[in-house]
Short mmCIF file of C-alpha atoms in Angstrom, two decimals:
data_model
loop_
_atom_site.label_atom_id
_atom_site.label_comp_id
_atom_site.label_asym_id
_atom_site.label_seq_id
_atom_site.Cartn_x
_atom_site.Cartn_y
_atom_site.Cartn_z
CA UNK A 22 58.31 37.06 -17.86
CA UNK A 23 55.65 34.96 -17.64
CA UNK A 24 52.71 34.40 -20.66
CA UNK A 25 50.21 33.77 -17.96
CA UNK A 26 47.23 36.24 -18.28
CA UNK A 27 47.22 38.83 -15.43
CA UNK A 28 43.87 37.85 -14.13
CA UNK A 29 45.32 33.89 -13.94
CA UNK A 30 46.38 34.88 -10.26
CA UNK A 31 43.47 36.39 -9.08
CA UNK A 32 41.17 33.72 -7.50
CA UNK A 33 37.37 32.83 -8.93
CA UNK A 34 34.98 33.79 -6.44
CA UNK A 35 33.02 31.21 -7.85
CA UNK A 36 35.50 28.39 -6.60
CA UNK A 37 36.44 27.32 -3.25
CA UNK A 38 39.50 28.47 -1.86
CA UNK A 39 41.70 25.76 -0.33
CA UNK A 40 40.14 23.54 2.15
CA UNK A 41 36.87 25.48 1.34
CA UNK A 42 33.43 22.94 0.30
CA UNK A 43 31.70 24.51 -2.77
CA UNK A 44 27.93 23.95 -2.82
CA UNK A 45 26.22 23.64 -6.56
CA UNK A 46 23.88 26.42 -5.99
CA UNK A 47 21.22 24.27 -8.40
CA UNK A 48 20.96 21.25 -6.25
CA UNK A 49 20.76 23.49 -3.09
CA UNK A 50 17.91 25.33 -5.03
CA UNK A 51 16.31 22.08 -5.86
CA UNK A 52 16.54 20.85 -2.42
CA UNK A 53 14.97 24.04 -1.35
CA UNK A 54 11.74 23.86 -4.00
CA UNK A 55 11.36 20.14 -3.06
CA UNK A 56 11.25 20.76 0.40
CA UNK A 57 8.12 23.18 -0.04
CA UNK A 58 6.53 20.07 -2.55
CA UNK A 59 6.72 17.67 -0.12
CA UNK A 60 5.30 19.63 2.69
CA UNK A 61 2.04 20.41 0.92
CA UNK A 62 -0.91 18.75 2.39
CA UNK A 63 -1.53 17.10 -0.95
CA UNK A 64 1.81 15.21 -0.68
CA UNK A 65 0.96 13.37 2.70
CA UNK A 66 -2.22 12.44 0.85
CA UNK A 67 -0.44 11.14 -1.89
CA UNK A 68 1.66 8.83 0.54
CA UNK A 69 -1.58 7.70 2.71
CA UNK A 70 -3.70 6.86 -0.16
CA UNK A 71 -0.43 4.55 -1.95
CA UNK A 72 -0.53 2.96 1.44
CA UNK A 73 -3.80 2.32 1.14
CA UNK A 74 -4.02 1.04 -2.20
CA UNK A 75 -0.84 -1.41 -1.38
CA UNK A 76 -3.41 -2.86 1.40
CA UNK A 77 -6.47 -2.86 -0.48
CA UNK A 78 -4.14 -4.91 -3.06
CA UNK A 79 -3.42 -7.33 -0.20
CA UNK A 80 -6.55 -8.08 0.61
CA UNK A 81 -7.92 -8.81 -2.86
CA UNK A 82 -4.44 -11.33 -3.52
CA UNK A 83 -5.95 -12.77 -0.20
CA UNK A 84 -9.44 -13.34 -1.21
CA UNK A 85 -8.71 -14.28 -4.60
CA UNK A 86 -6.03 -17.17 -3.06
CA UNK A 87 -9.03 -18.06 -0.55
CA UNK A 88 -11.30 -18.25 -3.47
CA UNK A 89 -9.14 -20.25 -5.54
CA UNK A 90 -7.54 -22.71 -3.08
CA UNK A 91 -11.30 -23.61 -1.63
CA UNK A 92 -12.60 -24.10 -5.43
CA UNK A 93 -10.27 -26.85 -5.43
CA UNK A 94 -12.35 -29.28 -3.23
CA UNK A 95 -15.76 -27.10 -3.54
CA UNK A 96 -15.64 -27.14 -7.50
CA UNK A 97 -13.04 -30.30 -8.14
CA UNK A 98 -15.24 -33.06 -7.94
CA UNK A 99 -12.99 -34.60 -5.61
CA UNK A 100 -14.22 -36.76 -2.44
CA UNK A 101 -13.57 -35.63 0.61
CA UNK A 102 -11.25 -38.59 1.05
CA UNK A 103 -9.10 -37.64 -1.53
CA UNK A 104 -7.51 -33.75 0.04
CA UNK A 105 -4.51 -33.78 1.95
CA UNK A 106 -3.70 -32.29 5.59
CA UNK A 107 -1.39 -29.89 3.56
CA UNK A 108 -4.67 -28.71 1.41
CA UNK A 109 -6.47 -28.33 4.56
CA UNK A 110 -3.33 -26.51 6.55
CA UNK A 111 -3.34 -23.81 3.41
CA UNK A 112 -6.80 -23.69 3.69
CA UNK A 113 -6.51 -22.10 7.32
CA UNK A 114 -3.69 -20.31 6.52
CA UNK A 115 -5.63 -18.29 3.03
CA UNK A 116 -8.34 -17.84 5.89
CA UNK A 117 -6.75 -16.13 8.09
CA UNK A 118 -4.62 -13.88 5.78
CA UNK A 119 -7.69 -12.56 4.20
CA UNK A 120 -9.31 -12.26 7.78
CA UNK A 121 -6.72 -10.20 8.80
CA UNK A 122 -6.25 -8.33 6.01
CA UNK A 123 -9.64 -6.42 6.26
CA UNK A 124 -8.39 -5.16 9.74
CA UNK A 125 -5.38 -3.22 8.40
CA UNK A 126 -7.12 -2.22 5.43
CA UNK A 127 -9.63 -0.46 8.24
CA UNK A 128 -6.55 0.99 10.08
CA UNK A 129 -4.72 2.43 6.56
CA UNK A 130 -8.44 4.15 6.56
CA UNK A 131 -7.49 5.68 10.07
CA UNK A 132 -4.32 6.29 9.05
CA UNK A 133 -5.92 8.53 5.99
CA UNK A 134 -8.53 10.71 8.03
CA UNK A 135 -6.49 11.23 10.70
CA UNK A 136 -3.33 12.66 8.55
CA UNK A 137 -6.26 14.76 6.53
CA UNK A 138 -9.04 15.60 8.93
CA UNK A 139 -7.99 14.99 12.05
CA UNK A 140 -9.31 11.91 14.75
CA UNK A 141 -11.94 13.41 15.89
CA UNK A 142 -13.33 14.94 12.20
CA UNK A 143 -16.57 15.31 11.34
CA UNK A 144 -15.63 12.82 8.25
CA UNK A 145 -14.64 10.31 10.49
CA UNK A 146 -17.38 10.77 13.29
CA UNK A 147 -20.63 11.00 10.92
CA UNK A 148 -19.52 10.41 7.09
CA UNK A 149 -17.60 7.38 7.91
CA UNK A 150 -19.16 5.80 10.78
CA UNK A 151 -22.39 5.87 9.12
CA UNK A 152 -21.26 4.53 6.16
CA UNK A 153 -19.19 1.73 8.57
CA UNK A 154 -22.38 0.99 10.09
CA UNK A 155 -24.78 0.51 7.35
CA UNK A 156 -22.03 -1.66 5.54
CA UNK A 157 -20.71 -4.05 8.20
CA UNK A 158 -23.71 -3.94 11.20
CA UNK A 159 -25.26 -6.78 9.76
CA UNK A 160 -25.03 -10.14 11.95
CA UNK A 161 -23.41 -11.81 9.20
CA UNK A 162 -20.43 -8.81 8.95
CA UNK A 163 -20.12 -8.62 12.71
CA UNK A 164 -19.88 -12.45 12.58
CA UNK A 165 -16.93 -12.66 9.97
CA UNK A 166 -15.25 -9.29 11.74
CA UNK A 167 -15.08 -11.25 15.00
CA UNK A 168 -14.31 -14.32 13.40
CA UNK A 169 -10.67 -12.50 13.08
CA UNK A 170 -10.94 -11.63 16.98
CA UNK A 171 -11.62 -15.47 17.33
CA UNK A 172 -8.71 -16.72 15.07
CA UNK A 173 -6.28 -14.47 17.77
CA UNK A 174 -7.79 -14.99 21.01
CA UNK A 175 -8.62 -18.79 20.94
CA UNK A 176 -7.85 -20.48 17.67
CA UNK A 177 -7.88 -20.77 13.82
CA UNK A 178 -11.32 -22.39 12.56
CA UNK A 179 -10.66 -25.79 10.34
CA UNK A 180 -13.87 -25.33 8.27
CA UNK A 181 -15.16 -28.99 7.35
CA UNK A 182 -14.76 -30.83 4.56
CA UNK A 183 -18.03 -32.23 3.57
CA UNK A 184 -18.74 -34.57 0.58
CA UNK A 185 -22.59 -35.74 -0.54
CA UNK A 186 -23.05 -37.80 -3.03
CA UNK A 187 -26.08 -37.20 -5.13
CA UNK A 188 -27.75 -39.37 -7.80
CA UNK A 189 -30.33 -38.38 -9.86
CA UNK A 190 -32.51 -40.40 -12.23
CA UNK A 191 -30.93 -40.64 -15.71
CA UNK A 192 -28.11 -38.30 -14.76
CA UNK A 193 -24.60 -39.74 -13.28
CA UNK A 194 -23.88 -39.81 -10.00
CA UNK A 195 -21.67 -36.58 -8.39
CA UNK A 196 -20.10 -35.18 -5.78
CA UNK A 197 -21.42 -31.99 -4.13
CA UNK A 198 -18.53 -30.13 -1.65
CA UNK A 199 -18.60 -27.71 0.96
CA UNK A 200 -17.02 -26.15 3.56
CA UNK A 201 -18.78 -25.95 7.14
CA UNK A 202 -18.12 -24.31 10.10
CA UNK A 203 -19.51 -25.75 13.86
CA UNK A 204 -21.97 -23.18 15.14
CA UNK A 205 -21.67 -25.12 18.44
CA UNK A 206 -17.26 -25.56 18.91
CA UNK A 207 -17.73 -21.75 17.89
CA UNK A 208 -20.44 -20.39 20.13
CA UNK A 209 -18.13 -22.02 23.52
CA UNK A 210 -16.27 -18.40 22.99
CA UNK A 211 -17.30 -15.63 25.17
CA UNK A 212 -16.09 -12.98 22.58
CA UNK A 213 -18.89 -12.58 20.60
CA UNK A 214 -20.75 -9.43 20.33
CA UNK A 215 -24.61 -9.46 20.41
CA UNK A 216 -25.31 -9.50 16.37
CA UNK A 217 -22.52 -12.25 15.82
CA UNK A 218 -23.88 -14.07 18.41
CA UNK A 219 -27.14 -13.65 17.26
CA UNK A 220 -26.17 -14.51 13.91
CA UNK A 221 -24.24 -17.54 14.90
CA UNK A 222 -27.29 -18.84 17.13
CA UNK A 223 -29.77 -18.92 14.02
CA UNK A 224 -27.41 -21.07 12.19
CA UNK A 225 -27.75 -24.80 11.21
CA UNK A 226 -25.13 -26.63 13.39
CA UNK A 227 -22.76 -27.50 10.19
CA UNK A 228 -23.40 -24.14 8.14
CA UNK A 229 -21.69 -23.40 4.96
CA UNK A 230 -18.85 -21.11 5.18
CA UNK A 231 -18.23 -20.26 1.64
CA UNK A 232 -21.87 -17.90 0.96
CA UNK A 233 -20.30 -15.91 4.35
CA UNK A 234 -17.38 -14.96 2.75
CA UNK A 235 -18.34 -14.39 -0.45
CA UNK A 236 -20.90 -11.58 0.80
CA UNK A 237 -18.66 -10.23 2.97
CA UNK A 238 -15.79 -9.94 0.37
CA UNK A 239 -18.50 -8.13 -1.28
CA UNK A 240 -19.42 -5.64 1.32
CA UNK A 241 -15.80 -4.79 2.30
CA UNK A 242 -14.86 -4.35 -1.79
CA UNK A 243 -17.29 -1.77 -1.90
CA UNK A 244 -16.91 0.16 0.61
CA UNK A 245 -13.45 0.08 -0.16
CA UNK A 246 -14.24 2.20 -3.26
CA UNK A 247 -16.78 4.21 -1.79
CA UNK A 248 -13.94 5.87 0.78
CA UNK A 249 -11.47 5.85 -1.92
CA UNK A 250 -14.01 7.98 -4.03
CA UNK A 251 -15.26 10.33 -1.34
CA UNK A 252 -11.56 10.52 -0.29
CA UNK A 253 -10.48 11.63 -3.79
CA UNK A 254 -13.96 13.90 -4.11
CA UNK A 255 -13.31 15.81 -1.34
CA UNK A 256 -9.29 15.99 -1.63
CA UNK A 257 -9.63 16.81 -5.25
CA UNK A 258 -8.61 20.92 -4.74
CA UNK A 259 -4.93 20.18 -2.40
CA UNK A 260 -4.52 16.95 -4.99
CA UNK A 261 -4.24 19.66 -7.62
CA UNK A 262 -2.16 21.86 -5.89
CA UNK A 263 0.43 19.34 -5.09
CA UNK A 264 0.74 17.84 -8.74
CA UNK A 265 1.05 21.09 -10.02
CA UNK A 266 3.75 22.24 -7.70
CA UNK A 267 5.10 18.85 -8.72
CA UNK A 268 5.02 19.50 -12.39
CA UNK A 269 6.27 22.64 -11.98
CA UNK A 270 9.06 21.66 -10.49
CA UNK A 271 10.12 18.84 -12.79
CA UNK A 272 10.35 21.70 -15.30
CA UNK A 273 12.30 23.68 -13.64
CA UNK A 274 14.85 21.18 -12.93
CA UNK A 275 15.06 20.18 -16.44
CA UNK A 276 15.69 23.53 -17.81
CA UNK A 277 18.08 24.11 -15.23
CA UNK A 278 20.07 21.06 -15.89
CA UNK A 279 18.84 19.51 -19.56
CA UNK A 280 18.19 16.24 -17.50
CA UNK A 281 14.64 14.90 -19.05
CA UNK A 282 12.84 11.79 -18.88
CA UNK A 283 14.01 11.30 -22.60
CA UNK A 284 17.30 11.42 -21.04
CA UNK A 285 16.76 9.52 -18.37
CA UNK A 286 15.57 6.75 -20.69
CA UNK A 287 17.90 6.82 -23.32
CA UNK A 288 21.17 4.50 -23.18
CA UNK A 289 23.60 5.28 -20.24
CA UNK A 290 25.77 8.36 -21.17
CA UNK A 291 29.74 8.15 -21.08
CA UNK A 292 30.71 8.72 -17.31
CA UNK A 293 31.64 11.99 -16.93
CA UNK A 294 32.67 14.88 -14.03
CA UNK A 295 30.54 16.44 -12.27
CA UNK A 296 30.01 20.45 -12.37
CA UNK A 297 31.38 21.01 -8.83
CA UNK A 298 34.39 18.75 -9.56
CA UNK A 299 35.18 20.95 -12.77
CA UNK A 300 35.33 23.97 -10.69
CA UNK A 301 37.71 22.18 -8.03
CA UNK A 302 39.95 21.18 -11.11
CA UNK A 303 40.12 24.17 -12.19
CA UNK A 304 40.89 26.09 -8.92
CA UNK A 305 43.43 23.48 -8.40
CA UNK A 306 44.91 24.28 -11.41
CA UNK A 307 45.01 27.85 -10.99
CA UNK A 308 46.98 27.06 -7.84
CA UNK A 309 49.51 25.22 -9.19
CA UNK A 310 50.13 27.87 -12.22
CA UNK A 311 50.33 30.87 -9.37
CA UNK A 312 53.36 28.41 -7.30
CA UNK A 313 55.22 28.44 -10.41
CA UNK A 314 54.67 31.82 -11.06
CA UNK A 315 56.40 32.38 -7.74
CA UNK A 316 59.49 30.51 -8.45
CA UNK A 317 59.75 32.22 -11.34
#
């Protein structure tokens, strides 16, 4: 007779018969509960405004290499004779990263009002295009957001190196640097709209190219944070519905399982089964004890 309980035979309903998956019914549960986080409006958000921070943070890494590769000859006190081809190559290149840069940061804009509002919203048809306009429809903005166009369709400006030397009574002499574009080599392309050309026209024929870009950096910094703002303003009611849900969640699956952030950071725990390969051990077991039961 065998000492196996009478119950041993009977099989778990619990555990997978033979050849049977088993399905942990918490993960399918937190699979379910995740899927209804992640489709709240509030989540898309979420992803559209971290894609538009990671391009906001690209074009202030551009402007602040721009700014500090052209301080090297505009605040070095080095003659003119003294940079290299490779300072004046990097030059171009910092130019027209940061030139470029402004155009996606515009399009990760898009990219938010369209996901939230829609492309034809009244956010995106009045709200934003006025503030567009009264930020960038100066001559000087339409200059330097054409000046990208330009860089594309014909070719990357080499601003010019220029070096004065100035000598002042009782004072040593020094150098004074700067950076100029040709109003002329510039105005040969057809591309220009009527402000930029405008613009362009009522410039000296050597103008400085460093006060351009630091206003426009300016200008495109803060409106930058005036759409992130408004953004956030009006969002703020499906933002708090989507971190709640997310919170709420997070709890749940750490009563359900015990797995916190405290255990998450804490020191790597001793490798261990799983819950659904416990049960599979154990049915397999069972299955073995009823075959010898038989032979018995």
């Amino acid at each position: 007779m065998s000492d196996e309980p009478e119950d041993a035979g009977v099989e778990n309903d619990s555990a997978p018969a033979e050849g049977e998956s088993w399905t942990n019914p918490i993960l399918a549960e937190l699979e379910r509960r995740k899927a209804e986080v992640l489709a709240m409006p509030g989540y898309q958000l979420k992803v559209d405004l971290e894609a538009l921070g990671r391009a906001g943070r690209v074009i202030y890494n551009n402007a602040s290499e721009l700014q500090r590769h052209a301080g090297l000859f505009l605040h070095g006190g080095r003659h003119v004779n003294t940079m290299t081809d490779e300072y004046e190559d990097e030059l171009v290149r910092f130019l027209h990263n940061y030139l470029t840069s402004v155009t996606s940061l515009r399009d990760s804009q898009y990219v938010v009002m369209n996901h939230r509002w829609g492309a034809e919203s009244e956010f995106k048809t009045k709200t934003y295009a006025t503030k567009l306009k009264g930020t960038f429809a100066t001559g000087e903005a339409e200059f330097m957001a054409k000046l990208r166009n330009y860089c594309t369709h014909r070719s990357i400006p080499v601003p010019g190196m220029v070096t004065t030397l100035l000598g002042e009574r009782g004072r040593p002499p020094r150098f004074v640097n700067e950076l100029k574009l040709d109003r002329d080599a510039l105005l040969e392309w057809d591309g220009w709209t009527g402000p930029a050309k405008t613009y362009l026209e009522a410039k000296e024929p050597q103008f400085d190219l460093l006060p351009v870009i630091e206003s426009y950096m300016q200008a495109v910094s803060k409106f930058f944070n005036w759409f992130t703002d408004e953004v956030n303003r009006q969002c703020a009611t499906i933002k708090d519905e989507y971190v709640t849900a997310a919170m709420a969640l997070k709890t749940w699956y750490e009563q359900e399982t015990g797995i916190t952030e405290a255990f998450l950071n804490s020191s790597p725990p001793t490798p261990t089964t799983t819950p659904e390969q416990r049960v599979q051990r154990r049915a397999a077991e069972r299955r073995q004890r009823r075959k010898k039961n038989r032979r018995r």
